[in-house]
Every structure is written in C-alpha cells, then in structure tokens.
Coordinates of C-alpha atoms in Angstrom, one line a residue:
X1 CA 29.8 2.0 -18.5
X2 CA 27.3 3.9 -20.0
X3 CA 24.0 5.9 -18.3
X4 CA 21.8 2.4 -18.4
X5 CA 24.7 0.4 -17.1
X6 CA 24.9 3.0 -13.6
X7 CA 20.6 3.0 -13.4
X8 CA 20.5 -0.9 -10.9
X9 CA 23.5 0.8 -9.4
X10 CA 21.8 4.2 -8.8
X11 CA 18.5 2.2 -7.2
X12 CA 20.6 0.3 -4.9
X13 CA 22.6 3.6 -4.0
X14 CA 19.5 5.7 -3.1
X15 CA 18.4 3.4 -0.1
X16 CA 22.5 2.7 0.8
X17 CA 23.4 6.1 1.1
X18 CA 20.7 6.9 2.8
X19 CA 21.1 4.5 5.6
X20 CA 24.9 5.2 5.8
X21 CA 23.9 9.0 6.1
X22 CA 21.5 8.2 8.7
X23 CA 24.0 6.0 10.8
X24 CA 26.4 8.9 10.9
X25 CA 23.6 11.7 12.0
X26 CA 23.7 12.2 15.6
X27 CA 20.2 11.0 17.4
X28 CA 19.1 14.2 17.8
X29 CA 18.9 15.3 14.6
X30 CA 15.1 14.4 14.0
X31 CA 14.0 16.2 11.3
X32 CA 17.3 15.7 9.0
X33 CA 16.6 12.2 9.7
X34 CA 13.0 12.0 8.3
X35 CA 14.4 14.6 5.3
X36 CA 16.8 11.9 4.1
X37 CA 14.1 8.9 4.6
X38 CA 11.6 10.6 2.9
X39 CA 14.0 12.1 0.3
X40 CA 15.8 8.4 -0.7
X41 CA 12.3 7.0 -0.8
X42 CA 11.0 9.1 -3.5
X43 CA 13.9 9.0 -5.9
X44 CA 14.2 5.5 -5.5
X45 CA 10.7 5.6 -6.4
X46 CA 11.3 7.7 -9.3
X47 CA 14.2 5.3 -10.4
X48 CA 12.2 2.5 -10.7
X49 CA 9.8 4.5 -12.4
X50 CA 12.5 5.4 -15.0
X51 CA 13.3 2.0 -15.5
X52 CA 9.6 0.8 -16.4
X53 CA 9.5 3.3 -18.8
X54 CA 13.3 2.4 -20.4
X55 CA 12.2 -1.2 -20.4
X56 CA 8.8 -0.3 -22.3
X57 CA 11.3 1.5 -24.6
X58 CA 13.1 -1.1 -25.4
X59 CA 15.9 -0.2 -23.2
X60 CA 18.4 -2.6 -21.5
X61 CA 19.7 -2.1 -17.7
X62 CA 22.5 -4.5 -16.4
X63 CA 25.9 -3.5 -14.4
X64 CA 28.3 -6.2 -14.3
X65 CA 31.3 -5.7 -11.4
X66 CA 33.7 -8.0 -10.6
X67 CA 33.7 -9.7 -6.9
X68 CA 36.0 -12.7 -7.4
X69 CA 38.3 -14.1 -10.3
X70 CA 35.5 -15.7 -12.6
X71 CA 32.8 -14.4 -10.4
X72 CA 30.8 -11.1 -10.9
X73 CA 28.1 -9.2 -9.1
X74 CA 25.5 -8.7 -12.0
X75 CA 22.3 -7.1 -11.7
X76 CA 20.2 -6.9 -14.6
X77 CA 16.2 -6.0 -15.1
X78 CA 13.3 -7.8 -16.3
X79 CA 9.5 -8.2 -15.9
X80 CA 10.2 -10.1 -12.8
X81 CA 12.7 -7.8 -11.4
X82 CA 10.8 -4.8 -12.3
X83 CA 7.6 -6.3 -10.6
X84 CA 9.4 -6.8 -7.1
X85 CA 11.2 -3.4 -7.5
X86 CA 8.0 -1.8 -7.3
X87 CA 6.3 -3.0 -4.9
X88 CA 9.2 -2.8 -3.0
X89 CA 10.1 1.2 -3.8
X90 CA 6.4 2.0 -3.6
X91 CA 5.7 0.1 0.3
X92 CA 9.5 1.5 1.4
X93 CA 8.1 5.1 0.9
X94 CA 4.4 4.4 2.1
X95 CA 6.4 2.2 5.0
X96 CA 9.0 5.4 5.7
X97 CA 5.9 8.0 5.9
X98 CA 4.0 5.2 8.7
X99 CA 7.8 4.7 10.3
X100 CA 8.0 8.1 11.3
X101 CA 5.1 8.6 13.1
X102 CA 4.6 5.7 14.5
X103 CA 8.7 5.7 16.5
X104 CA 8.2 9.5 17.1
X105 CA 8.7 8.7 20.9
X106 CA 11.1 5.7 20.3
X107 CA 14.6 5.1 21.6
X108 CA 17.4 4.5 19.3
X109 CA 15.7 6.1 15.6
X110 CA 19.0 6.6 14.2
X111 CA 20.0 2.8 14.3
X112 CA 16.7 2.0 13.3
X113 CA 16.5 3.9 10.6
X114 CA 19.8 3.5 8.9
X115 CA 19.1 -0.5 9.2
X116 CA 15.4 0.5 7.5
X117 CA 17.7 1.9 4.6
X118 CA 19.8 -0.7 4.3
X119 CA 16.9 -3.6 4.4
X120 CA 15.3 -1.7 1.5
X121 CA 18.7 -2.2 0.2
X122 CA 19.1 -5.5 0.2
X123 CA 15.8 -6.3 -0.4
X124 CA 16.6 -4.3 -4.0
X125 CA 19.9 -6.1 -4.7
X126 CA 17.4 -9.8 -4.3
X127 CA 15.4 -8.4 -7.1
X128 CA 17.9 -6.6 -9.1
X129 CA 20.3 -10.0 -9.0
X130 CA 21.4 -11.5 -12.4
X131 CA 23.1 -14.7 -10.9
X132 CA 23.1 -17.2 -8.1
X133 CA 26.0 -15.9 -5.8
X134 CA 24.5 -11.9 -6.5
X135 CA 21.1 -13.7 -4.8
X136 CA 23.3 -15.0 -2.4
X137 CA 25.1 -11.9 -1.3
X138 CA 21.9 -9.8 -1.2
X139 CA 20.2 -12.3 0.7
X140 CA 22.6 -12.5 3.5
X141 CA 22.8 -8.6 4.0
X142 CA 19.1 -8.8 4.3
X143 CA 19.4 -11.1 7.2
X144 CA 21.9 -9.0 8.9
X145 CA 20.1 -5.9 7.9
X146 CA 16.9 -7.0 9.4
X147 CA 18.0 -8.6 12.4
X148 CA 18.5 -5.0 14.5
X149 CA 14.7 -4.3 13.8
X150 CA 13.6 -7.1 14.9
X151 CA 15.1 -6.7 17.9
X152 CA 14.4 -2.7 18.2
X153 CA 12.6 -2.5 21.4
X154 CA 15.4 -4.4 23.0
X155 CA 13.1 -6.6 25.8
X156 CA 13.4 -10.4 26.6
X157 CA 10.8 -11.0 24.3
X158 CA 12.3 -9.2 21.4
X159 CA 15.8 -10.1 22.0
X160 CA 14.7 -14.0 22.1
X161 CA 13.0 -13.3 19.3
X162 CA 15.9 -12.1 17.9
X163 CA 18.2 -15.5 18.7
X164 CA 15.2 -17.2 16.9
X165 CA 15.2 -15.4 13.9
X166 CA 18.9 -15.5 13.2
X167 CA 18.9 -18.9 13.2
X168 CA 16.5 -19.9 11.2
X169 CA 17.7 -17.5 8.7
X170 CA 21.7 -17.7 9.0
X171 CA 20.8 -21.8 9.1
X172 CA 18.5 -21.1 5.8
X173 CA 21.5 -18.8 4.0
X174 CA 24.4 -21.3 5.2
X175 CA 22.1 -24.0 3.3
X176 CA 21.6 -21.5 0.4
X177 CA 25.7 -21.0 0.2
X178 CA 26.2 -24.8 -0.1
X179 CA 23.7 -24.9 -3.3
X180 CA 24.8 -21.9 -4.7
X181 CA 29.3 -23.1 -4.3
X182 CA 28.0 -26.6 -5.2
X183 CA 26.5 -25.7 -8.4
X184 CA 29.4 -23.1 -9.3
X185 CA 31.4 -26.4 -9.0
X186 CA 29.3 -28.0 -10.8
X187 CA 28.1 -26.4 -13.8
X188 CA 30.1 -23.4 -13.5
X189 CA 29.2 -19.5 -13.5
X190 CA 25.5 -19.3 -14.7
X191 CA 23.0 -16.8 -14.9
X192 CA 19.3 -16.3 -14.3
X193 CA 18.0 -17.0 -17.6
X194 CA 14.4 -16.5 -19.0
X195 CA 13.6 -20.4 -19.9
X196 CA 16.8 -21.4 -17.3
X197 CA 20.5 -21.7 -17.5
X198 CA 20.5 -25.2 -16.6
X199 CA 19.7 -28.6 -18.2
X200 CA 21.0 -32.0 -18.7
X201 CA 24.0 -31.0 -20.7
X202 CA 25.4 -29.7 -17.5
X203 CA 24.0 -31.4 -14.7
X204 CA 22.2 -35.7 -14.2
X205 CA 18.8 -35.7 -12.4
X206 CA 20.6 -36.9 -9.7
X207 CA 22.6 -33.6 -9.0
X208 CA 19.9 -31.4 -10.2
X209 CA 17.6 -32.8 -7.6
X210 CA 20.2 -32.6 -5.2
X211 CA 20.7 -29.1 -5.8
X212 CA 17.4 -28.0 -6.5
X213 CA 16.7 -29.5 -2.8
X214 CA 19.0 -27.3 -1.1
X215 CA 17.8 -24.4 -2.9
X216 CA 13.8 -24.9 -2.3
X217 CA 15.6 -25.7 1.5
X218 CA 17.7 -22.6 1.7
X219 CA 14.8 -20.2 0.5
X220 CA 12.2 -21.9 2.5
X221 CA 13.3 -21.0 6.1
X222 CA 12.3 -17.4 4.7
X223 CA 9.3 -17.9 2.6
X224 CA 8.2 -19.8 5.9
X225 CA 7.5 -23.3 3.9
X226 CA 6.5 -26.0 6.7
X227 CA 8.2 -27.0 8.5
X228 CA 10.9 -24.3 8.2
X229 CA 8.7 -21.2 9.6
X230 CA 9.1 -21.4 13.1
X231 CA 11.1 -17.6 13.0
X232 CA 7.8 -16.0 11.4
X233 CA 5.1 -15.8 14.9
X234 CA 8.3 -15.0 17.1
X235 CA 9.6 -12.1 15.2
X236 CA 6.3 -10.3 15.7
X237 CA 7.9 -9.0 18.9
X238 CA 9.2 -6.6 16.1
X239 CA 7.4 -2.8 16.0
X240 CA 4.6 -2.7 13.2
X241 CA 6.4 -1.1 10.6
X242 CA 9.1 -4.0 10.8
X243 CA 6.2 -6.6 10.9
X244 CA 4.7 -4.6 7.9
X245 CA 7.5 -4.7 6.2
X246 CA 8.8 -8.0 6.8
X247 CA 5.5 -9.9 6.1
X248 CA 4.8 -7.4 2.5
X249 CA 8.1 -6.9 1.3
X250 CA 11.0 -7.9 2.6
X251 CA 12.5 -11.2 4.6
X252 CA 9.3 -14.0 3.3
X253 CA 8.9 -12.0 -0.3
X254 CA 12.7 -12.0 -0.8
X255 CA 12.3 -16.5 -0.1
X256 CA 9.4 -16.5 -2.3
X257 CA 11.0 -14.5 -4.9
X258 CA 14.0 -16.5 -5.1
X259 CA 11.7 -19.9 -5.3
X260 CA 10.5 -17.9 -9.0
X261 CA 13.8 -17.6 -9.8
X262 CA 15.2 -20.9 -9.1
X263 CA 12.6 -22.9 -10.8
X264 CA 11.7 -20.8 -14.0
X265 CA 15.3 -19.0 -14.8
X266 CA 18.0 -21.3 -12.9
X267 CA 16.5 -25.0 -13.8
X268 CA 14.0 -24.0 -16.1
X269 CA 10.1 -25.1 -15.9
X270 CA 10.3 -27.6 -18.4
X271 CA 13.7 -29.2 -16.8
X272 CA 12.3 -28.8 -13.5
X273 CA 9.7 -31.1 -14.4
X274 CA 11.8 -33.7 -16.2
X275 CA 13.7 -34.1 -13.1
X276 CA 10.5 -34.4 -11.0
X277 CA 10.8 -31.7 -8.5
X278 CA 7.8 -28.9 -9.0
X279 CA 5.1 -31.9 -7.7
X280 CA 6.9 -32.6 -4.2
X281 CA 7.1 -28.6 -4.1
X282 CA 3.8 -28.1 -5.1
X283 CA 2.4 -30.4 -2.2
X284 CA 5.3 -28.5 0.8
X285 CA 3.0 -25.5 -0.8
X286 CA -0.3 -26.9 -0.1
X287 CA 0.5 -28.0 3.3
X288 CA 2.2 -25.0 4.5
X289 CA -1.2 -22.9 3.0
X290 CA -3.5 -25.1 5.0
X291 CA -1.5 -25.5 8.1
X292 CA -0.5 -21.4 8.4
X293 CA -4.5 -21.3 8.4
X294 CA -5.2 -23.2 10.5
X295 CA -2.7 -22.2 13.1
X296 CA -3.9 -18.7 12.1
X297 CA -7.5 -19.6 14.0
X298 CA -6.1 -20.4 17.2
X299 CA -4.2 -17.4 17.8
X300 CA -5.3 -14.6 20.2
X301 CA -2.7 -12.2 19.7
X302 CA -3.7 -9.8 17.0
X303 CA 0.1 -9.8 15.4
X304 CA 0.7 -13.6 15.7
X305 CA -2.6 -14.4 14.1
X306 CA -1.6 -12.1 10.8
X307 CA 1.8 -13.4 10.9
X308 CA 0.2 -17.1 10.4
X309 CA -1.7 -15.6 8.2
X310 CA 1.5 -14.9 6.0
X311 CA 2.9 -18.4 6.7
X312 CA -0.1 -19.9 4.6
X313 CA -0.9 -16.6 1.9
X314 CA 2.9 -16.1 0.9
X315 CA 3.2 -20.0 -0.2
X316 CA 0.0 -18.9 -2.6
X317 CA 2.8 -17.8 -4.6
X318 CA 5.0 -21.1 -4.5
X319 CA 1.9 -23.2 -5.5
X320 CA 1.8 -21.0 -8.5
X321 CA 5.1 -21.2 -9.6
X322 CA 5.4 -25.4 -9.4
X323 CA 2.5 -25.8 -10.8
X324 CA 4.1 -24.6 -13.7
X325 CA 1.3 -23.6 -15.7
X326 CA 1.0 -19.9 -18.0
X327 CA -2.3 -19.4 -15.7
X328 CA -1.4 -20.5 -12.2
X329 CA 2.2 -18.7 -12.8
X330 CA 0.6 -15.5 -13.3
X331 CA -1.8 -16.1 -10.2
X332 CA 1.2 -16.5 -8.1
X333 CA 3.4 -13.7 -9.6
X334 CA 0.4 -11.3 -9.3
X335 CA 0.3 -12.8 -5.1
X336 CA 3.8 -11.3 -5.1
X337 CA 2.3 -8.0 -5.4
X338 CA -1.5 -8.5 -4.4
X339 CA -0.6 -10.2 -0.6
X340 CA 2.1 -7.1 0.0
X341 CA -0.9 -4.4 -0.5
X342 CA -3.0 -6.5 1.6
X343 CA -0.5 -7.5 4.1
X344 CA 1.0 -4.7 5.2
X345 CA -2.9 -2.9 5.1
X346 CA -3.4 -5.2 7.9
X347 CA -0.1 -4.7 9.7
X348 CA -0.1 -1.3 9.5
X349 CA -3.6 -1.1 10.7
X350 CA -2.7 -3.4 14.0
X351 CA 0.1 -1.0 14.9
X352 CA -2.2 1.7 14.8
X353 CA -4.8 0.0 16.7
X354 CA -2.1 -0.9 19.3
X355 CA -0.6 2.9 19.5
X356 CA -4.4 4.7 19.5
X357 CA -6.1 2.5 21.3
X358 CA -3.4 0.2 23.3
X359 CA -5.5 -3.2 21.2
X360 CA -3.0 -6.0 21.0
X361 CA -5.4 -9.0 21.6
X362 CA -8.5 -9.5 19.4
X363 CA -10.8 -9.7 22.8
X364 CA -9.9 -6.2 22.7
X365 CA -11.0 -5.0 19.0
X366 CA -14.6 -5.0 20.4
X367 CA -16.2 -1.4 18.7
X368 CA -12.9 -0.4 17.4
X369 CA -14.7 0.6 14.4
X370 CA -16.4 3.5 15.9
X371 CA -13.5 4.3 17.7
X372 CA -10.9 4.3 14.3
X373 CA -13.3 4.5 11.6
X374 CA -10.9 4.6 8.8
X375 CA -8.2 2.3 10.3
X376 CA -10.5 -0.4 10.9
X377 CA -12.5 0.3 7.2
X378 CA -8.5 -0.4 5.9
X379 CA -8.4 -3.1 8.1
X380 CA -11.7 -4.7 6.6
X381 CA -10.4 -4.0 3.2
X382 CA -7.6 -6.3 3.5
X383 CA -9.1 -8.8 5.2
X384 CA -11.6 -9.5 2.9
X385 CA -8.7 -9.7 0.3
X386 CA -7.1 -12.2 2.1
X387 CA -10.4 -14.2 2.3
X388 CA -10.6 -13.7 -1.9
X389 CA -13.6 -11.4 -1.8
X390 CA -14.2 -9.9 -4.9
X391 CA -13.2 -7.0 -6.0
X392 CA -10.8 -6.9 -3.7
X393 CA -6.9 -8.0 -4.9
X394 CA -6.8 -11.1 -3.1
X395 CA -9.9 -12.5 -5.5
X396 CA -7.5 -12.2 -8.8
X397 CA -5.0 -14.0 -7.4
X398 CA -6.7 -17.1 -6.4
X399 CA -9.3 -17.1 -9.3
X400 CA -6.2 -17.6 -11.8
X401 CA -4.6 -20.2 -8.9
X402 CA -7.7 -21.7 -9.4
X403 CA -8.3 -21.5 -12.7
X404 CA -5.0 -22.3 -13.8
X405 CA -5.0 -25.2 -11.7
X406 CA -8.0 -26.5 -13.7
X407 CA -6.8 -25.6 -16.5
X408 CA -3.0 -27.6 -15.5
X409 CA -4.9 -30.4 -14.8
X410 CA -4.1 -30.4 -11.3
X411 CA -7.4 -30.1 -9.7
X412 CA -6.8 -31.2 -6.6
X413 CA -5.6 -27.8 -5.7
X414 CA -8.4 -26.1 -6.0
X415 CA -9.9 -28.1 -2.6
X416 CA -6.7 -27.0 -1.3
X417 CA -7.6 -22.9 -2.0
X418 CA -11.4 -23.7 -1.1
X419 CA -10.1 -25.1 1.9
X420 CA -7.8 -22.1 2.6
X421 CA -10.8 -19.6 1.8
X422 CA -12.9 -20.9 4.2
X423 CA -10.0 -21.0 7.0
X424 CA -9.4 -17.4 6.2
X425 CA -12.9 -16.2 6.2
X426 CA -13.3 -18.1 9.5
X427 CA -10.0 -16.3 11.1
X428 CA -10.4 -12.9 9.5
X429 CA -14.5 -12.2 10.0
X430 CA -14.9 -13.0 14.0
X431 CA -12.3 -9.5 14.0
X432 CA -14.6 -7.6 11.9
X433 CA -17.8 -8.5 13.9
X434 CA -16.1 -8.0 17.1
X435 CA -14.9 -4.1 15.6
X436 CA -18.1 -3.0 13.6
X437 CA -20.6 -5.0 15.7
X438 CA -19.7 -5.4 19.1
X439 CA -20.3 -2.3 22.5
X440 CA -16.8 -1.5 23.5
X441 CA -15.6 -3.8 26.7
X442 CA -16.0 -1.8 30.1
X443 CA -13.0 0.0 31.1
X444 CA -11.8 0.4 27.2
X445 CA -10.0 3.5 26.3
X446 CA -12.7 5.4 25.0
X447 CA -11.0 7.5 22.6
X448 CA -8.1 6.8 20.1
X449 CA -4.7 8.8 20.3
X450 CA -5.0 9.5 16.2
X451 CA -1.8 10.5 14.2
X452 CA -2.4 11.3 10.3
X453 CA 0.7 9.4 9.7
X454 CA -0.5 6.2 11.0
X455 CA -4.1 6.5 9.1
X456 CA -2.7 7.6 5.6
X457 CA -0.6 4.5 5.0
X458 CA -3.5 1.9 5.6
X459 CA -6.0 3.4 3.5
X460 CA -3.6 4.0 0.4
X461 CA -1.9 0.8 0.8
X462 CA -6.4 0.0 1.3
X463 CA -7.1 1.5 -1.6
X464 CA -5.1 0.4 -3.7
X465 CA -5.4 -3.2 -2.9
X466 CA -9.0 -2.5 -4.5
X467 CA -8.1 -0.4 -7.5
X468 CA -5.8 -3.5 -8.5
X469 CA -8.7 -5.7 -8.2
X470 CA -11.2 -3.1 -10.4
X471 CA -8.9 -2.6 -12.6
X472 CA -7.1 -5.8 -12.8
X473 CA -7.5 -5.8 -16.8
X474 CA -6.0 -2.6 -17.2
X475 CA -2.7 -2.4 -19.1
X476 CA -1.3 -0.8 -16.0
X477 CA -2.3 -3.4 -13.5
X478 CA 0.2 -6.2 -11.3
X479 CA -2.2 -8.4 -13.5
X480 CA -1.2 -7.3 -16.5
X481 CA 2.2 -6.8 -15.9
X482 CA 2.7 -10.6 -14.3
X483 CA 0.5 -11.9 -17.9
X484 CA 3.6 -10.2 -19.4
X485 CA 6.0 -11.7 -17.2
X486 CA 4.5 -15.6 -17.4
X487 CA 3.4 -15.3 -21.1
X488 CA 6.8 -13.5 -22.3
X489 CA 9.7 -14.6 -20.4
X490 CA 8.1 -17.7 -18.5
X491 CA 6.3 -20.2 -20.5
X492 CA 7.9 -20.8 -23.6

C-alpha cells in the first residue's frame, strides 16, 4: 500500500493507540494521561487536516483490508467523510482540553479516558466507512465504546441509565445487522457510492423498501427518531463532557450520518424516491422535530431539557436529506456541523454551571450571568443558534431547510421549522432571562469555583458557531463545503 492508502488507517490509529495506551497507564499517572490525550487529539487533528488539503489536490485516500472471504473493511474519503471527520477531530480535542478539567477530582480517569479514545475511534471508522458491514462494525464499537461513559459515575441513576442505553442501541445495531446480512444476500458486496450502489437491477421495490425500513429503523434508535429515542433524556446521567460529546458528535451524529449515507450513496436519491421511501421519512422527521420541542418545554432539569432539545435539532438533518432536494440537502448537511458547535456550546456550558456554581435545575440559573459572565455569554450564543437567530450558525441551516423546501415544492415544511422556532425560542429564552435578568435566589452560592479549562471550550466552540454564520459564504465555511458535497457528489 502506498502513503495515501495508510492516511484513514493513520486517523483511526491516533485515537486507538491512544486509548489502548491510556488503558495500560496505571491511575496515577495523571499528567502522562492528559500528555497522550492531548497529544492524539492534535495529530489526529493534523491528519484530517492533511487529508482536506490531499483531497483539494486531487488526491485519493482509501485502504481496503480483508475481514471475511468476499468481505472487506474499506474506508475511503469524500466531501461527506471529510465533513464529519472534522468536526469530529476538531470537538475531540476542544472535548479532551474541557475533559480534563472538568474529572480532575474524578474516580476511575484511566477507564474513562481510554474509552474517550476509543469512542473518538469509532466515531472515525462511521465516517471513514466505504461499505455497509465497515458502517456496521464501527457502529457497534461505538455502542460498546460509549456505554462505560455513560455509566462513569457508577450511581443507580447512571447505571439504569446505562441498562437503558444498551438496549436501545444493541436492539437498534441487531436491527442494523439484519439489513446490512440481508442486503449482502441480496444484492451482494456493495459500496457507498456517490449517486448509490443500488437500483432495480439488483433489488424489486418490494425488497428495497424492506431494506431501506430496517436501515432508517436500525439508525434511528441513535439519531433518536420518534419513537425510537427513549435512550437520549436517560443517558444524561452521563458527566458533561460525555453528554457533550454524545449529543455534538458521536452516538445521535453517527445515526444521522448513516441516514445520509443510506439514502444518497446506498439506494440513491433518485431510487429512493421511485420506491417511495424519503416522504414517510421525511414526515418520522417532522414529527420527531416537533415532538423533541415540545417535550423540551416541560423539562426542569437543565441536562434533560438540552438533550430534548437534540431529539428534535439532530432530525433537522434527516428532513434535509429526504427531502431530497440540492437546497434542503445542503441545509441538513451543513446541521451536521452547525448543531455540533452549538450543541456541545450548550453542554459544555451546563457542566460548568453545575461544577462552579452546583446549577443543575433551571429554577437555579437565576443571575448566573453575573456570576459566570463568559459561560453564560457562550451559553446565550448557542441558544440563540438553536432558536435560528441570525448570525448565529443555527440561522443558515434552517434558512436553506427552508428555502429548499420551498424551492422542493414541499412547503408544508416550512410550518413544520416555524413551528420548531417558536418552540425553541419559547424553551431556550425563559433560561436567558432567568441568568441575565433575574437577583440570584437566597441561599445561592455566591461565587463560582472557575477553572480556565471549563470556560475556554464554550466560548471557542461559541465563537465559532458565529464565525460559521458571518462567514457562511466563505470558501472555507461548513456551508461551503456541504454546497460542495450536495452539488458535486449528491444531486446529480
């Protein structure tokens, strides 16, 4: 194999290694520990980075190694891949820096740590994957990977938490295994495929409903499509950073990603909706977006009120995708990265208003702002891009939902994303008021245990939520990149 063929390798190794290394460190060996986190972060980081620039070359990455007779695990690189693989590299670093700090005093770093690692790894191998049973292998280690996070803290609550998790998701990849062996016998090895590897020449609408079913079902339990979400509010038992990065990056982002895959380079958009499948997906969408709102207004718990939150933003990028239109499909490719800035803003910010200031219900953000200034102005920032306030992130994903929808004509959801902003503006806003506006509560603690490592993560992860909205018609921007993505591999 040549240099380029090792590079997909090489990204998956960084994070791999890493968490093997970690796993093997005794627990008191601290600041080794945070060395090799912070050290795998950035090269992975500079990895990716290498592969933008080989791809803007002209350069080709794929490594093709054989797991069965007639099966092989292939990873290869596109748009898509590449536009996952950063956000990923770039939150996992941001994520490690926020990690540290915030488990200085915890129990048990050097499990949690390696398992970080190998999350990140997993969560690499979803995007890097060039076929169906690659997906499928990377997709189970993420479950498995994740599940000792979820359950760091080792309580009642976490560990139920835990048994809820694991079977939503081991029930979600058992239903994924069964589409992925079906359509091997079926059809035969195939490939993710710009325009799709599949069509009638290989399977009747009959089969490729079938199929297509058990994929959307598989995928859903973890890009928390109604009614297969129920894991989402009970893993928030999880410590921030896990939250974070389960709700930016990893577990729902890894479902919605493989929803993109499936129905533009597996089936194909324009089979997809010969067969009749991207409308009923399209309307699971919409519900789940309305309904993950609306549950989002009756929650009292800080954490569970974000993570419904997700349950309705991540599906943004679903309704995209089955709308099936070059407009919407960038909207919702550009979500991918837009709701990760803003998401784990927002995380990050509650674990740091739960460790400086003990806040873990939203009675108790009354004049947090004054208290954490910058942590709640991070905060604020991606709330409002949740809401869609320009020119925050958030806004440049829904105007091209919106637009594109228009221009699909498929009108009807645009009441479903005017419906949605209002619903977010009405669960997001009472927070800010409460933080900027409101005299702290008597018996509050009156000032906040600060650590730089919990403030500098927000505000980046902040700020750059906006510069992706200022900038959004730069060449460099998410919105660029996903008009790339849609117009040149996508739509054809």
């Amino acid at each position: 194999m040549t240099g380029n063929d090792w590079l997909p390798v090489l990204v998956l190794l960084s994070s791999f290694v890493t968490g093997v290394a970690i796993l093997l460190l005794p627990e008191e060996r601290r600041a080794t520990r945070s060395f090799l986190n912070l050290a795998g972060a950035t090269v992975k980081v500079g990895l990716v980075a290498w592969m933008i620039a080989g791809i803007q070359a002209g350069e080709r990455y794929q490594t093709r190694l054989a797991l069965l007779p007639g099966l092989d695990l292939y990873f290869f690189t596109d748009g898509l891949t590449l536009l996952f693989a950063t956000l990923s590299a770039v939150l996992w670093l941001l994520t490690t820096v926020y990690a540290i700090g915030y488990l200085a005093d915890s129990h048990d770093q050097r499990r949690f740590f390696g398992f970080f690692s190998l999350c990140v790894t997993a969560t690499m191998g979803v995007a890097l994957a060039g076929n169906p049973i690659t997906f499928l292998v990377f997709y189970e280690l993420l479950t498995l990977s994740t599940w000792p996070l979820v359950i760091h803290e080792a309580t009642p609550a976490a560990l139920r938490g835990g048994r809820i998790y694991l079977t939503y998701t081991l029930a979600g990849g058992a239903v994924l295994f069964l589409a992925t062996a079906l359509l091997h016998a079926t059809a035969g090895p195939v490939e993710f495929r710009p325009g799709g590897s599949l069509g009638p020449e290989l399977l009747d609408a009959e089969r490729a409903r079938l199929l297509f079913a058990l994929f959307v079902v598989g995928l859903g339990v973890k890009a928390a499509l109604v009614p297969l979400h129920g894991w989402l509010p009970e893993a928030m038992v999880a410590p921030a950073p896990v939250s974070a990065l389960l709700h930016a990056v990893a577990v729902v982002k890894a479902g919605a990603f493989g929803i993109v895959r499936v129905v533009y380079e597996l089936f194909g958009v324009g089979y997809a909706a010969e067969i009749g499948v991207l409308h009923p997906l399209a309307i699971a969408a919409s519900i789940t977006i309305v309904y993950g709102s609306i549950r989002a207004l009756g929650q009292e718990n800080l954490k569970r009120r974000l993570a419904w939150s997700t349950v309705s933003q991540v599906s943004y990028i679903t309704l995209g995708t089955a709308l099936a239109g070059a407009i919407t499909t960038t909207g919702g490719l550009v979500h991918l990265v837009h709701q990760g800035l803003m998401k784990i803003t927002l995380f990050f910010c509650a674990g740091a208003l739960a460790h400086g200031l003990g806040i873990h219900e939203i009675r108790e953000l009354d004049g947090a702002g004054r208290k954490m200034p910058w942590t709640m102005a991070a905060f604020s920032v991606g709330a409002f891009g949740m809401i869609g306030t320009p020119p925050v992130a958030g806004f440049v994903s829904k105007w091209y939902l919106g637009v594109g929808a228009v221009a699909a004509g498929q009108r009807w959801a645009v009441v479903i994303l005017v419906a949605s902003t209002l619903l977010n503006a009405a669960y997001f806003l009472p927070l800010l008021h409460r933080a900027w506006f409101r005299q702290p509560a008597a018996g509050a603690r009156e000032h906040a245990h600060g650590d730089p490592r919990l403030v500098v993560p927000p505000v980046t992860t902040a700020l750059l939520s906006l510069a992706v909205g200022l900038a959004a018609g730069a060449a460099w921007s998410p919105l660029s990149w996903a008009e790339f993505v849609a117009l040149g591999e996508f739509v054809r």
